[in-house]
Amino acid sequence: MKGVRKAWQFPWGFRESLFIAVALYVTGSFIQIFSKSFAPLPQFPNNLIILISYIVFIVVVRLLFVKNPIVQWLSTVPAAVGSVTVFGVLSLMMGLIPQSPVALPEDLFHNITNSWAYFLALLYILTVLGFTVMKRILPFTLKNIWFQFNHLGLWIVIAGAAFGAGDIRRLKMETRLNEPVWIAIDDFGNQIEPGLAVELQNFSIEFYSPAITLYDFKTEKPVKKAKPYLADSVGQKIKIGDWNVTVDSLFKSAMWVGGTFRRFNGPGAVPAAYIRVSGSSGEISGWINPGNKLNPSQAIMIDNNTGLILQFPRPEKYVSEIKIYSKSDSIYNATIEVNSPFYAEGWRIYQLSFNEELGEWSDISIIELNRDPWLPVVYIGLFMMIIGAIYLFYAGMKKKGEMK
Amino acid sequence: MWEHYSIFSLLLLLVFGIAMIIVWWYNKSRLIRILTEGLVIFGLALMMIFITLMWISLERPPLRTLGETRLWYALFLPLIGYVVLKRWKYNWFMCYCLVMGIVFLLINLLKPDIHDKTLMPALQSVWFVPHVIVYIAGYSFLGASALIAAMGLYYRYFIRKNETFVSIADNLVYGGFAFLTLGLVFGGLWAKQAWGHYWTWDPKETWALITWLAYMVFIHLRHSRIKSGTTILWILFLSFVTLLICWFGISYLPAAQNSVHVYAG
């Protein structure tokens, strides 16, 4: 831009692109304030109809008006940079301002993903990316194919995620032992019948060993310098800070009865360890355990502020065995755990949580029923981007860098 | 395993330290060339052995705490420096990368981390290792490109020479951006398995997206008329600032107090 060209004189450049970006943001904000509403979130079949019309629009406009300077500009780098920038600025606002899905439309800053500004920014980036994809579809050369893995791939991801958002269903269901449940709850607390019933058949948790930790009771935090140790066997000798600790007795699950801990497998039990602590000032010994209603917590104090405590063990994994009944009379038996959902009748079923107070004796298991019919579309785009990224890495290595 | 870290790291500091000094004569003498490469390769092998032993002794990948990830940076940065050294003979760049590796080793030596074997259920996934490793590789590439941007800006403002370092930064940005893309995609695929959706605007995700978009702008600008100049160096440098915020800055942001991505320890 040498200053010869006036603003809005063709060909457009960065100035116009950024101006459009700002104009879209302002327009979006005005629509939102005056209409007191969020951007639309169309559902099936409307979203599909709108998406197809939008694709037809891009293809037809590109083919009919290929010489039009605005159409040409839409597939240039300045247009791309402008649209990426406005999207980036909105992301930056989301990264700096805590977001809340319940913020009202009058509040422009706390619910950005639902805002009109975000909606228009998405439309800007999709339009620019769409025209860019069209421009490079022909000729069908190897270079253009790589180009499409990155650009068309990204277009498919954004389009699939944005247009499909209205069809996503995420429901919570509290399943109970040997009792089929038909009702689930959505994010707003509405009761919904997903068309599946789920019965909890068994729930189990595996724990890591409890950790012996040096704890500062004044700051109510573990002492950072001392490394916590997992207590996993009797006779274990460990060094915590300047103290030598010997584990004389260890129960993963015990109850405080008659002045001592006894092994007990049942609700209300806690882990407990009898330890001997020796240091320069002598030896102390006693029980340590994390507390609950039945067993108050105990620590071994080393000085006025710090003491050794036993922490509740962290769960290693929790597993629900469930039975799923569908409306079509099919029955599925499944085992679900975190990171390992089960798929049936269009729903993905996830392990969410359990009754933490009862721990492994929990008689409920909270699961999520999750439906996203557009997921395959998004995945196609993501896999195209993986291939595109591998090419990009290869291209980067091949490029000859030089210092001038 | 961690209790042996001081021995390992002192040996590594010695090896990388010598290499960092003699690499300045790399292009002058054949003997120095062989010696430097030998030291770097020996150091990298030592680093790999230590990480492997850590992995075995922790019974989980050593990727959960910042201190553990610093081990990987101390591996990847000298590795990238070595590749650039072999390919373009830039000994100053090798020196940079060794210095960075030494810094990471020193931080771990002076400020040791807490290491325990526990790994929460959401982290127990086949995606854990690839997701974190591609990000570490990406950050290493882009960290190296930021050094080049800083060098370019220094030349412009203080030496008043218009040396453009941008074109070698291109290679590093392409590599780094490719890894960031893989990191985002792997993260999305993992998130679908673990939390039920591929994108939840968790603060770390938001900042990873901002970083990705910043480097995307850089790549597109380099494709157009803005080929060099101070602006592009600043954009490259500021992109790395967003990366740093994403990497560990988010722990201090009010928007990120409930992030699921905060490092343990």
XYZ file of C-alpha atoms in Angstrom:
669
model
C 0.000 0.000 0.000
C 1.889 3.043 -1.199
C -0.782 5.613 -0.440
C -1.669 6.004 -4.113
C -4.845 4.004 -3.682
C -7.659 5.620 -1.738
C -9.711 3.683 0.784
C -12.354 1.433 -0.829
C -10.766 1.873 -4.233
C -10.160 -1.554 -5.768
C -8.226 -3.754 -5.261
C -9.012 -3.805 -1.557
C -6.256 -4.538 0.934
C -5.642 -4.842 4.667
C -7.296 -1.525 5.488
C -10.645 -2.555 4.044
C -10.406 -6.011 5.556
C -9.835 -4.691 9.061
C -12.522 -2.040 8.567
C -15.031 -4.769 7.652
C -13.938 -6.718 10.727
C -14.583 -3.730 13.015
C -17.872 -2.949 11.231
C -19.070 -6.531 11.765
C -18.193 -6.357 15.451
C -20.048 -3.072 15.910
C -23.064 -4.280 13.890
C -23.228 -7.505 15.867
C -23.080 -5.660 19.169
C -25.838 -3.249 18.086
C -28.115 -6.074 16.947
C -27.587 -7.776 20.284
C -28.243 -4.704 22.409
C -31.352 -3.608 20.526
C -32.885 -7.031 19.955
C -31.906 -8.230 23.437
C -31.267 -11.636 21.932
C -28.383 -13.944 21.174
C -27.426 -15.159 17.699
C -29.646 -17.928 16.288
C -28.733 -21.562 16.831
C -30.716 -23.386 14.139
C -31.612 -27.045 14.610
C -32.215 -29.877 12.197
C -33.454 -29.629 9.483
C -33.132 -25.820 9.311
C -29.391 -25.826 9.952
C -28.833 -28.320 7.140
C -30.991 -26.307 4.714
C -29.183 -23.067 5.607
C -25.767 -24.719 5.270
C -26.574 -26.173 1.833
C -27.969 -22.825 0.630
C -24.839 -21.098 1.926
C -22.554 -23.518 0.064
C -24.617 -23.086 -3.129
C -24.395 -19.307 -2.660
C -20.582 -19.369 -2.430
C -20.196 -21.713 -5.404
C -22.646 -19.819 -7.639
C -21.331 -16.354 -6.778
C -17.770 -17.483 -7.352
C -18.635 -19.040 -10.730
C -20.867 -16.208 -12.007
C -18.935 -13.200 -10.733
C -15.372 -14.437 -10.863
C -14.198 -11.085 -12.267
C -15.942 -8.980 -9.630
C -13.283 -7.231 -7.503
C -15.076 -7.998 -4.244
C -15.354 -11.695 -5.110
C -11.677 -11.688 -6.016
C -10.773 -9.855 -2.849
C -12.597 -12.451 -0.733
C -9.931 -15.017 -1.559
C -6.908 -12.829 -0.835
C -4.469 -12.796 2.060
C -5.700 -9.415 3.391
C -9.256 -10.785 3.634
C -7.942 -13.879 5.403
C -5.878 -11.833 7.851
C -8.804 -9.517 8.619
C -11.205 -12.366 9.308
C -8.668 -14.323 11.378
C -7.879 -11.157 13.344
C -11.485 -10.435 14.348
C -11.951 -14.059 15.332
C -8.664 -13.910 17.239
C -9.664 -10.725 19.070
C -12.954 -12.328 20.157
C -11.007 -15.379 21.360
C -8.653 -13.048 23.219
C -11.639 -11.472 24.981
C -12.815 -14.965 25.939
C -9.312 -15.765 27.193
C -9.198 -12.676 29.404
C -12.787 -12.272 30.621
C -14.356 -15.162 32.559
C -17.248 -16.530 30.485
C -20.636 -17.625 31.713
C -23.294 -19.489 29.725
C -26.039 -17.777 31.745
C -24.941 -14.176 31.091
C -27.736 -12.115 29.482
C -27.682 -10.741 25.900
C -27.339 -7.151 27.216
C -23.924 -8.165 28.551
C -21.644 -8.140 25.504
C -18.557 -9.573 27.148
C -19.380 -12.583 29.290
C -21.159 -14.863 26.849
C -19.240 -14.336 23.649
C -19.820 -17.705 21.967
C -23.550 -16.932 21.890
C -23.104 -13.323 20.787
C -24.017 -11.781 17.440
C -20.477 -10.406 17.055
C -19.079 -13.939 17.295
C -21.729 -15.197 14.877
C -20.801 -12.541 12.283
C -17.068 -13.159 12.817
C -17.648 -16.865 12.117
C -19.615 -15.978 8.999
C -16.790 -13.664 7.843
C -14.106 -16.320 8.311
C -16.255 -19.045 6.705
C -17.044 -16.839 3.707
C -13.432 -15.814 3.116
C -12.244 -19.389 3.618
C -15.038 -20.665 1.359
C -14.120 -18.349 -1.522
C -10.438 -19.201 -1.023
C -11.230 -22.906 -1.252
C -13.214 -22.295 -4.472
C -10.370 -20.317 -5.993
C -7.880 -23.125 -5.484
C -10.118 -26.077 -6.385
C -8.901 -25.910 -9.977
C -6.464 -26.804 -11.409
C -6.389 -30.167 -9.681
C -2.653 -30.157 -8.969
C -0.772 -31.782 -6.111
C 0.010 -28.383 -4.602
C -3.664 -27.421 -4.598
C -4.649 -30.738 -3.038
C -2.295 -30.107 -0.098
C -3.684 -26.602 0.093
C -7.206 -28.024 0.385
C -6.287 -30.397 3.215
C -5.495 -27.333 5.299
C -8.101 -24.871 4.031
C -11.085 -27.051 3.108
C -10.332 -29.184 6.174
C -10.586 -26.137 8.421
C -13.727 -24.945 6.598
C -15.402 -28.310 7.205
C -14.439 -28.263 10.893
C -15.779 -24.734 11.475
C -18.929 -25.268 9.389
C -19.669 -28.646 10.984
C -19.110 -27.330 14.495
C -21.032 -24.071 13.976
C -24.024 -25.397 12.029
C -24.155 -28.596 14.066
C -24.058 -26.871 17.458
C -27.857 -26.659 17.586
C -28.226 -30.437 17.338
C -25.892 -31.315 20.202
C -27.618 -32.826 23.241
C -25.798 -33.345 26.528
C -27.890 -34.853 29.277
C -27.002 -35.969 32.772
C -28.515 -39.091 34.230
C -28.243 -40.360 37.777
C -28.269 -44.140 37.476
C -29.063 -46.341 40.482
C -28.161 -49.909 41.340
C -30.603 -52.378 39.754
C -33.125 -49.692 38.841
C -33.694 -48.619 35.216
C -33.820 -44.817 34.835
C -35.690 -43.213 31.900
C -35.282 -39.563 32.716
C -32.261 -37.353 32.189
C -31.639 -33.669 32.898
C -30.298 -31.023 30.513
C -28.030 -28.055 31.348
C -31.003 -25.939 32.393
C -32.456 -28.561 34.733
C -35.293 -29.640 32.406
C -36.307 -33.282 32.586
C -35.978 -35.033 29.252
C -36.685 -38.555 28.059
C -33.764 -39.546 25.859
C -35.477 -42.712 24.619
C -33.039 -44.941 26.476
C -33.206 -46.426 29.934
C -30.036 -47.153 31.848
C -29.641 -49.465 34.816
C -26.514 -49.489 36.982
C -25.432 -53.062 37.625
C -22.175 -52.489 39.428
C -19.949 -49.591 40.377
C -16.326 -49.896 41.427
C -13.379 -47.632 42.119
C -9.696 -48.388 42.325
C -7.616 -46.015 44.376
C -3.948 -45.142 44.452
C -2.316 -45.479 47.869
C -2.944 -42.598 50.290
C -0.103 -40.074 50.492
C 1.775 -39.048 53.646
C 2.233 -35.305 53.322
C 3.894 -32.577 55.347
C 1.153 -30.014 55.904
C 1.285 -26.418 57.051
C -1.791 -25.857 59.228
C -1.267 -22.091 59.271
C -1.409 -21.609 55.497
C -3.606 -24.717 55.100
C -1.448 -25.993 52.277
C 1.008 -28.866 51.878
C 4.594 -27.800 52.477
C 5.997 -27.333 48.987
C 9.574 -28.349 49.668
C 8.715 -31.728 51.178
C 7.763 -34.384 48.718
C 4.653 -36.430 49.614
C 5.030 -40.192 49.611
C 2.475 -42.805 48.764
C 2.148 -45.154 51.737
C 1.867 -48.533 50.078
C 3.365 -51.088 52.459
C 4.009 -51.849 56.119
C 7.648 -51.433 57.115
C 8.149 -48.755 54.443
C 10.842 -46.237 55.393
C 10.624 -42.805 53.824
C 12.184 -39.392 54.261
C 9.909 -36.375 54.294
C 11.735 -33.078 54.720
C 14.229 -33.652 57.547
C 12.209 -36.448 59.078
C 12.558 -40.201 58.818
C 9.195 -41.884 58.744
C 8.508 -45.587 59.241
C 5.098 -47.016 58.437
C 4.327 -49.561 61.183
C 0.744 -50.254 60.327
C -1.374 -49.438 57.284
C -5.066 -49.881 56.492
C -6.535 -48.873 53.152
C -9.936 -48.991 54.751
C -10.448 -48.778 58.518
C -12.670 -47.486 61.323
C -11.709 -45.839 64.649
C -12.989 -48.239 67.332
C -12.027 -48.226 71.034
C -9.033 -45.918 70.722
C -7.430 -47.567 67.716
C -8.006 -48.250 64.034
C -9.378 -51.610 62.923
C -9.716 -52.940 59.429
C -13.229 -52.290 58.148
C -14.624 -52.611 54.648
C -17.761 -50.568 54.403
C -19.268 -47.110 54.083
C -17.655 -44.553 56.400
C -14.225 -46.165 56.428
C -11.058 -44.129 55.927
C -7.443 -45.054 55.198
C -5.165 -44.929 58.240
C -1.463 -45.403 58.988
C 0.462 -45.808 62.234
C 3.788 -44.088 61.725
C 6.988 -43.437 63.680
C 8.676 -40.128 62.973
C 12.257 -39.566 64.043
C 14.384 -36.478 63.648
C 17.011 -34.474 65.489
C 14.606 -33.743 68.359
C 13.549 -37.309 69.099
C 10.872 -39.766 68.067
C 7.087 -39.427 67.921
C 4.567 -42.027 66.840
C 0.846 -42.239 66.286
C -2.046 -42.706 63.905
C -2.651 -40.402 60.998
C -5.794 -40.425 58.872
C -7.925 -38.099 56.756
C -11.204 -37.303 58.468
C -14.863 -37.893 57.766
C -18.011 -37.756 59.910
C -17.218 -40.992 61.766
C -13.439 -40.704 61.989
C -12.055 -37.273 62.890
C -8.774 -36.555 61.134
C -5.520 -37.075 63.005
C -2.058 -35.694 62.313
C 1.357 -35.911 63.915
C 2.515 -32.410 64.733
C 6.205 -31.782 64.208
C 6.182 -28.197 65.441
C 3.530 -25.576 66.158
C 2.451 -25.132 62.560
C 3.389 -28.207 60.570
C 2.450 -31.812 60.866
C 2.326 -35.064 58.921
C -1.074 -35.974 57.541
C -2.507 -38.783 55.466
C -4.434 -37.609 52.410
C -7.493 -39.287 50.958
C -6.280 -41.519 48.129
C -6.865 -40.326 44.597
C -9.089 -42.502 42.424
C -7.112 -44.391 39.790
C -10.196 -45.387 37.897
C -13.921 -45.722 38.381
C -16.025 -48.073 36.365
C -19.770 -48.506 35.913
C -21.267 -51.665 34.521
C -24.543 -50.632 32.944
C -27.451 -52.167 31.069
C -29.081 -50.042 28.393
C -32.656 -50.601 27.202
C -33.725 -48.936 23.976
C -37.230 -48.180 22.708
C -36.762 -50.770 19.985
C -36.341 -53.429 22.704
C -32.624 -53.850 22.155
C -30.553 -54.389 25.283
C -26.865 -53.489 25.533
C -24.478 -54.413 28.333
C -21.581 -52.003 28.646
C -18.719 -51.048 30.905
C -17.915 -47.363 30.929
C -15.155 -45.380 32.589
C -13.513 -41.994 32.154
C -11.948 -41.809 28.687
C -13.883 -44.839 27.555
C -17.524 -44.070 26.635
C -19.979 -46.486 25.047
C -21.889 -45.839 21.833
C -25.464 -47.040 21.350
C -28.430 -45.846 19.269
C -26.834 -42.487 18.401
C -25.855 -41.719 21.990
C -22.392 -41.712 23.503
C -22.599 -42.671 27.159
C -19.926 -41.257 29.466
C -18.900 -41.923 33.041
C -19.109 -38.575 34.852
C -19.081 -38.956 38.626
C -20.428 -40.795 41.657
C -21.400 -40.120 45.255
C -18.034 -38.872 46.491
C -18.997 -39.075 50.144
C -19.654 -42.804 49.863
C -16.683 -43.375 47.544
C -16.424 -46.983 46.496
C -19.708 -47.702 48.306
C -21.539 -45.272 46.060
C -24.921 -46.666 45.002
C -25.301 -44.165 42.188
C -23.252 -43.393 39.140
C -23.774 -40.164 37.229
C -23.454 -40.590 33.500
C -23.749 -38.314 30.503
C -25.836 -39.079 27.437
C -24.274 -37.230 24.552
C -25.576 -36.836 21.013
C -23.783 -34.974 18.226
C -25.002 -36.075 14.777
C -22.536 -33.696 13.085
C -19.491 -35.268 14.713
C -18.525 -37.292 11.604
C -18.480 -34.055 9.560
C -16.146 -32.374 12.050
C -13.939 -35.486 12.180
C -13.540 -35.522 8.386
C -12.269 -31.946 8.625
C -9.971 -32.757 11.549
C -8.394 -35.679 9.710
C -7.862 -33.488 6.661
C -6.099 -30.997 8.940
C -3.841 -33.760 10.303
C -2.741 -34.620 6.777
C -2.368 -30.910 6.013
C -0.196 -30.408 9.099
C 2.100 -33.260 8.121
C 2.500 -31.684 4.687
C 3.138 -28.285 6.266
C 5.927 -29.737 8.384
C 7.461 -31.362 5.337
C 7.143 -28.130 3.304
C 8.754 -26.174 6.130
C 11.728 -28.498 6.245
C 12.142 -28.390 2.483
C 11.977 -24.622 2.256
C 15.402 -23.130 2.036
C 15.938 -20.666 4.827
C 18.617 -18.085 4.295
C 19.999 -14.970 5.857
C 20.153 -11.996 3.616
C 14.774 -42.004 39.617
C 14.483 -38.299 40.367
C 16.993 -38.644 43.221
C 19.667 -39.303 40.572
C 18.735 -36.210 38.604
C 21.548 -34.082 40.008
C 24.230 -36.490 38.728
C 22.588 -36.727 35.328
C 22.017 -33.005 35.035
C 25.546 -32.045 36.125
C 26.974 -34.378 33.492
C 24.582 -32.952 30.899
C 25.359 -29.374 31.893
C 29.046 -30.153 31.402
C 28.466 -31.783 27.997
C 26.094 -29.083 26.698
C 28.242 -26.357 28.274
C 31.392 -27.427 26.441
C 29.450 -27.864 23.199
C 27.941 -24.388 23.644
C 31.406 -22.842 23.777
C 33.265 -24.809 21.124
C 30.368 -24.594 18.646
C 31.559 -21.056 17.837
C 34.551 -22.604 15.988
C 32.269 -25.166 14.350
C 32.711 -23.854 10.809
C 36.457 -23.308 11.222
C 37.879 -26.675 12.153
C 37.001 -30.239 11.270
C 38.118 -31.515 14.651
C 35.854 -29.052 16.471
C 32.988 -30.041 14.187
C 33.325 -33.718 15.065
C 33.808 -32.928 18.746
C 30.746 -30.632 18.919
C 28.494 -33.096 17.149
C 29.787 -35.926 19.302
C 29.057 -33.980 22.484
C 25.582 -32.933 21.345
C 24.632 -36.464 20.300
C 26.008 -37.872 23.549
C 24.029 -35.272 25.511
C 20.823 -36.011 23.609
C 21.270 -39.756 24.176
C 21.833 -39.145 27.884
C 18.703 -36.996 28.028
C 16.663 -39.707 26.307
C 17.951 -42.377 28.669
C 17.057 -40.257 31.687
C 13.521 -39.591 30.404
C 13.028 -43.296 29.670
C 14.188 -44.269 33.157
C 11.924 -41.619 34.690
C 9.020 -43.031 32.699
C 9.702 -46.557 33.938
C 10.170 -45.569 37.569
C 7.057 -43.356 37.679
C 4.997 -46.023 35.889
C 3.407 -43.229 33.839
C 4.662 -40.785 31.177
C 6.741 -37.999 32.779
C 4.528 -35.262 31.340
C 2.304 -34.249 34.223
C 4.222 -31.471 35.949
C 6.021 -28.423 34.580
C 9.311 -29.852 35.859
C 8.726 -33.047 33.915
C 7.921 -31.148 30.723
C 11.136 -29.131 31.177
C 13.039 -32.391 30.696
C 11.462 -32.716 27.262
C 12.331 -29.144 26.335
C 15.929 -29.828 27.338
C 15.772 -32.698 24.845
C 13.876 -31.051 21.979
C 15.603 -27.663 21.868
C 19.148 -29.010 21.410
C 17.690 -31.525 18.951
C 16.170 -28.756 16.806
C 19.393 -26.747 17.136
C 21.338 -29.757 15.923
C 19.064 -30.259 12.892
C 19.412 -26.580 11.955
C 23.174 -26.810 12.489
C 23.480 -29.820 10.169
C 21.154 -28.336 7.562
C 22.229 -24.667 7.452
C 25.469 -24.610 9.512
C 24.139 -21.902 11.855
C 26.390 -22.388 14.857
C 24.977 -19.355 16.690
C 21.559 -20.988 16.550
C 22.919 -24.242 18.004
C 24.452 -22.162 20.765
C 21.065 -20.501 21.505
C 19.345 -23.852 21.704
C 21.999 -25.295 24.004
C 21.704 -22.268 26.275
C 17.925 -22.782 26.420
C 18.412 -26.482 27.163
C 20.869 -25.618 29.932
C 18.409 -23.112 31.412
C 15.681 -25.777 31.579
C 18.081 -28.273 33.182
C 19.211 -25.669 35.709
C 15.657 -24.723 36.707
C 14.965 -28.380 37.449
C 18.190 -28.679 39.438
C 17.577 -25.570 41.545
C 13.794 -25.852 41.920
C 12.974 -29.548 42.033
C 9.404 -30.656 41.497
C 7.196 -33.006 43.411
C 6.872 -36.308 41.628
C 4.316 -38.904 42.442
C 2.871 -41.788 40.551
C -0.762 -40.748 40.525
C -2.453 -39.871 37.281
C -6.085 -38.814 37.399
C -8.476 -40.910 35.298
C -9.009 -38.217 32.643
C -5.270 -38.261 31.875
C -5.168 -42.032 31.405
C -5.600 -42.039 27.662
C -3.716 -43.055 24.557
C -3.882 -39.364 23.564
C -1.944 -38.101 26.589
C 1.548 -38.761 25.249
C 1.039 -37.658 21.606
C -0.941 -34.568 22.657
C 1.705 -33.295 25.051
C 4.731 -34.307 22.983
C 3.570 -32.556 19.808
C 2.964 -29.418 21.871
C 6.421 -29.606 23.432
C 7.926 -30.026 19.976
C 5.809 -27.149 18.637
C 6.744 -24.849 21.520
C 10.413 -25.673 21.019
C 10.254 -24.778 17.315
C 8.354 -21.558 17.973
C 10.586 -20.646 20.910
C 13.516 -20.918 18.532
C 11.710 -18.730 15.980
C 11.071 -16.114 18.693
C 14.816 -15.979 19.386
C 15.320 -15.204 15.718
C 12.687 -12.465 15.858
C 14.406 -10.990 18.917
C 17.761 -11.141 17.118
C 16.265 -9.424 14.061
C 14.722 -6.654 16.180
C 18.002 -6.194 18.041
C 19.833 -5.735 14.743
C 17.257 -3.219 13.551
C 17.101 -1.060 16.646
C 20.626 -1.267 18.020
C 23.009 -2.159 15.245
C 20.865 -0.376 12.660
C 21.488 -3.031 10.083
C 18.598 -4.449 8.115
C 19.571 -8.079 8.411
C 16.426 -10.091 7.878
C 16.396 -13.256 9.827
C 12.769 -13.838 8.969
C 13.321 -16.355 6.218
C 14.988 -18.905 8.478
C 12.268 -18.269 11.027
C 9.818 -19.400 8.319
C 11.062 -22.962 8.449
C 10.760 -23.049 12.213
C 7.290 -21.468 12.155
C 6.046 -23.950 9.548
C 7.333 -26.820 11.668
C 6.005 -25.296 14.876
C 2.619 -24.440 13.367
C 2.264 -27.985 12.031
C 2.863 -29.325 15.548
C 0.429 -26.810 17.074
C -2.215 -27.975 14.581
C -1.607 -31.605 15.522
C -1.735 -30.650 19.199
C -5.094 -28.922 18.767
C -6.559 -31.783 16.739
C -5.274 -34.527 19.068
C -6.540 -32.478 21.990
C -9.973 -32.284 20.355
C -10.131 -36.017 19.670
C -9.043 -36.738 23.251
C -11.501 -34.228 24.717
C -14.352 -35.954 22.887
C -13.356 -39.220 24.610
C -12.778 -37.728 28.033
C -15.255 -34.855 28.448
C -17.856 -35.473 25.769
C -17.035 -32.568 23.454
C -14.092 -31.749 21.220
C -14.137 -28.048 22.056
C -15.294 -26.606 25.374
C -13.548 -23.206 25.449
C -11.498 -24.241 28.440
C -9.100 -21.291 28.982
C -6.124 -23.366 27.846
C -7.986 -24.265 24.657
C -8.905 -20.626 24.091
C -5.292 -19.539 24.470
C -4.044 -22.398 22.316
C -6.453 -21.167 19.639
C -5.245 -17.558 20.022
C -1.643 -18.744 19.648
C -2.536 -20.822 16.617
C -4.360 -17.880 14.986
C -1.417 -15.537 15.690
C 1.018 -17.817 13.865
C -1.594 -18.292 11.135
C -1.571 -14.516 10.586
C 2.243 -14.560 10.436
C 2.272 -17.317 7.805
C -0.335 -15.541 5.663
C 1.429 -12.197 5.890
C 4.679 -13.835 4.779
C 2.787 -15.128 1.754
C 1.648 -11.675 0.746
C 3.354 -8.389 0.209
C 4.635 -7.997 3.744
C 7.723 -10.133 3.289
C 10.039 -8.572 5.792
C 10.427 -5.488 7.882
C 10.020 -4.575 11.501
C 6.263 -5.281 11.590
C 6.629 -8.925 10.718
C 9.389 -9.381 13.308
C 7.139 -7.846 15.936
C 4.239 -10.094 14.924
C 6.478 -13.131 15.226
C 7.730 -11.988 18.602
C 4.240 -11.152 19.942
C 2.894 -14.496 18.719
C 5.375 -16.094 21.071
C 4.068 -13.912 23.896
C 0.591 -15.414 23.356
C 2.250 -18.831 23.394
C 3.916 -18.061 26.720
C 0.589 -16.946 28.197
C -0.965 -20.180 26.952
C 1.927 -22.245 28.286
C 2.096 -21.060 31.883
C 0.653 -17.559 32.018
C -2.923 -18.802 32.202
C -2.457 -19.969 35.791
C -2.475 -16.278 36.732
C -5.465 -15.203 34.619
C -8.839 -14.618 36.298
C -10.552 -16.302 33.341
C -8.600 -19.510 33.913
C -9.195 -20.367 37.534
C -11.322 -23.395 36.669
C -9.216 -24.696 33.804
C -8.751 -28.441 33.626
C -5.334 -27.868 32.085
C -3.378 -26.544 35.061
C -0.123 -28.394 35.706
C 0.133 -30.553 38.807
C 2.595 -29.810 41.618
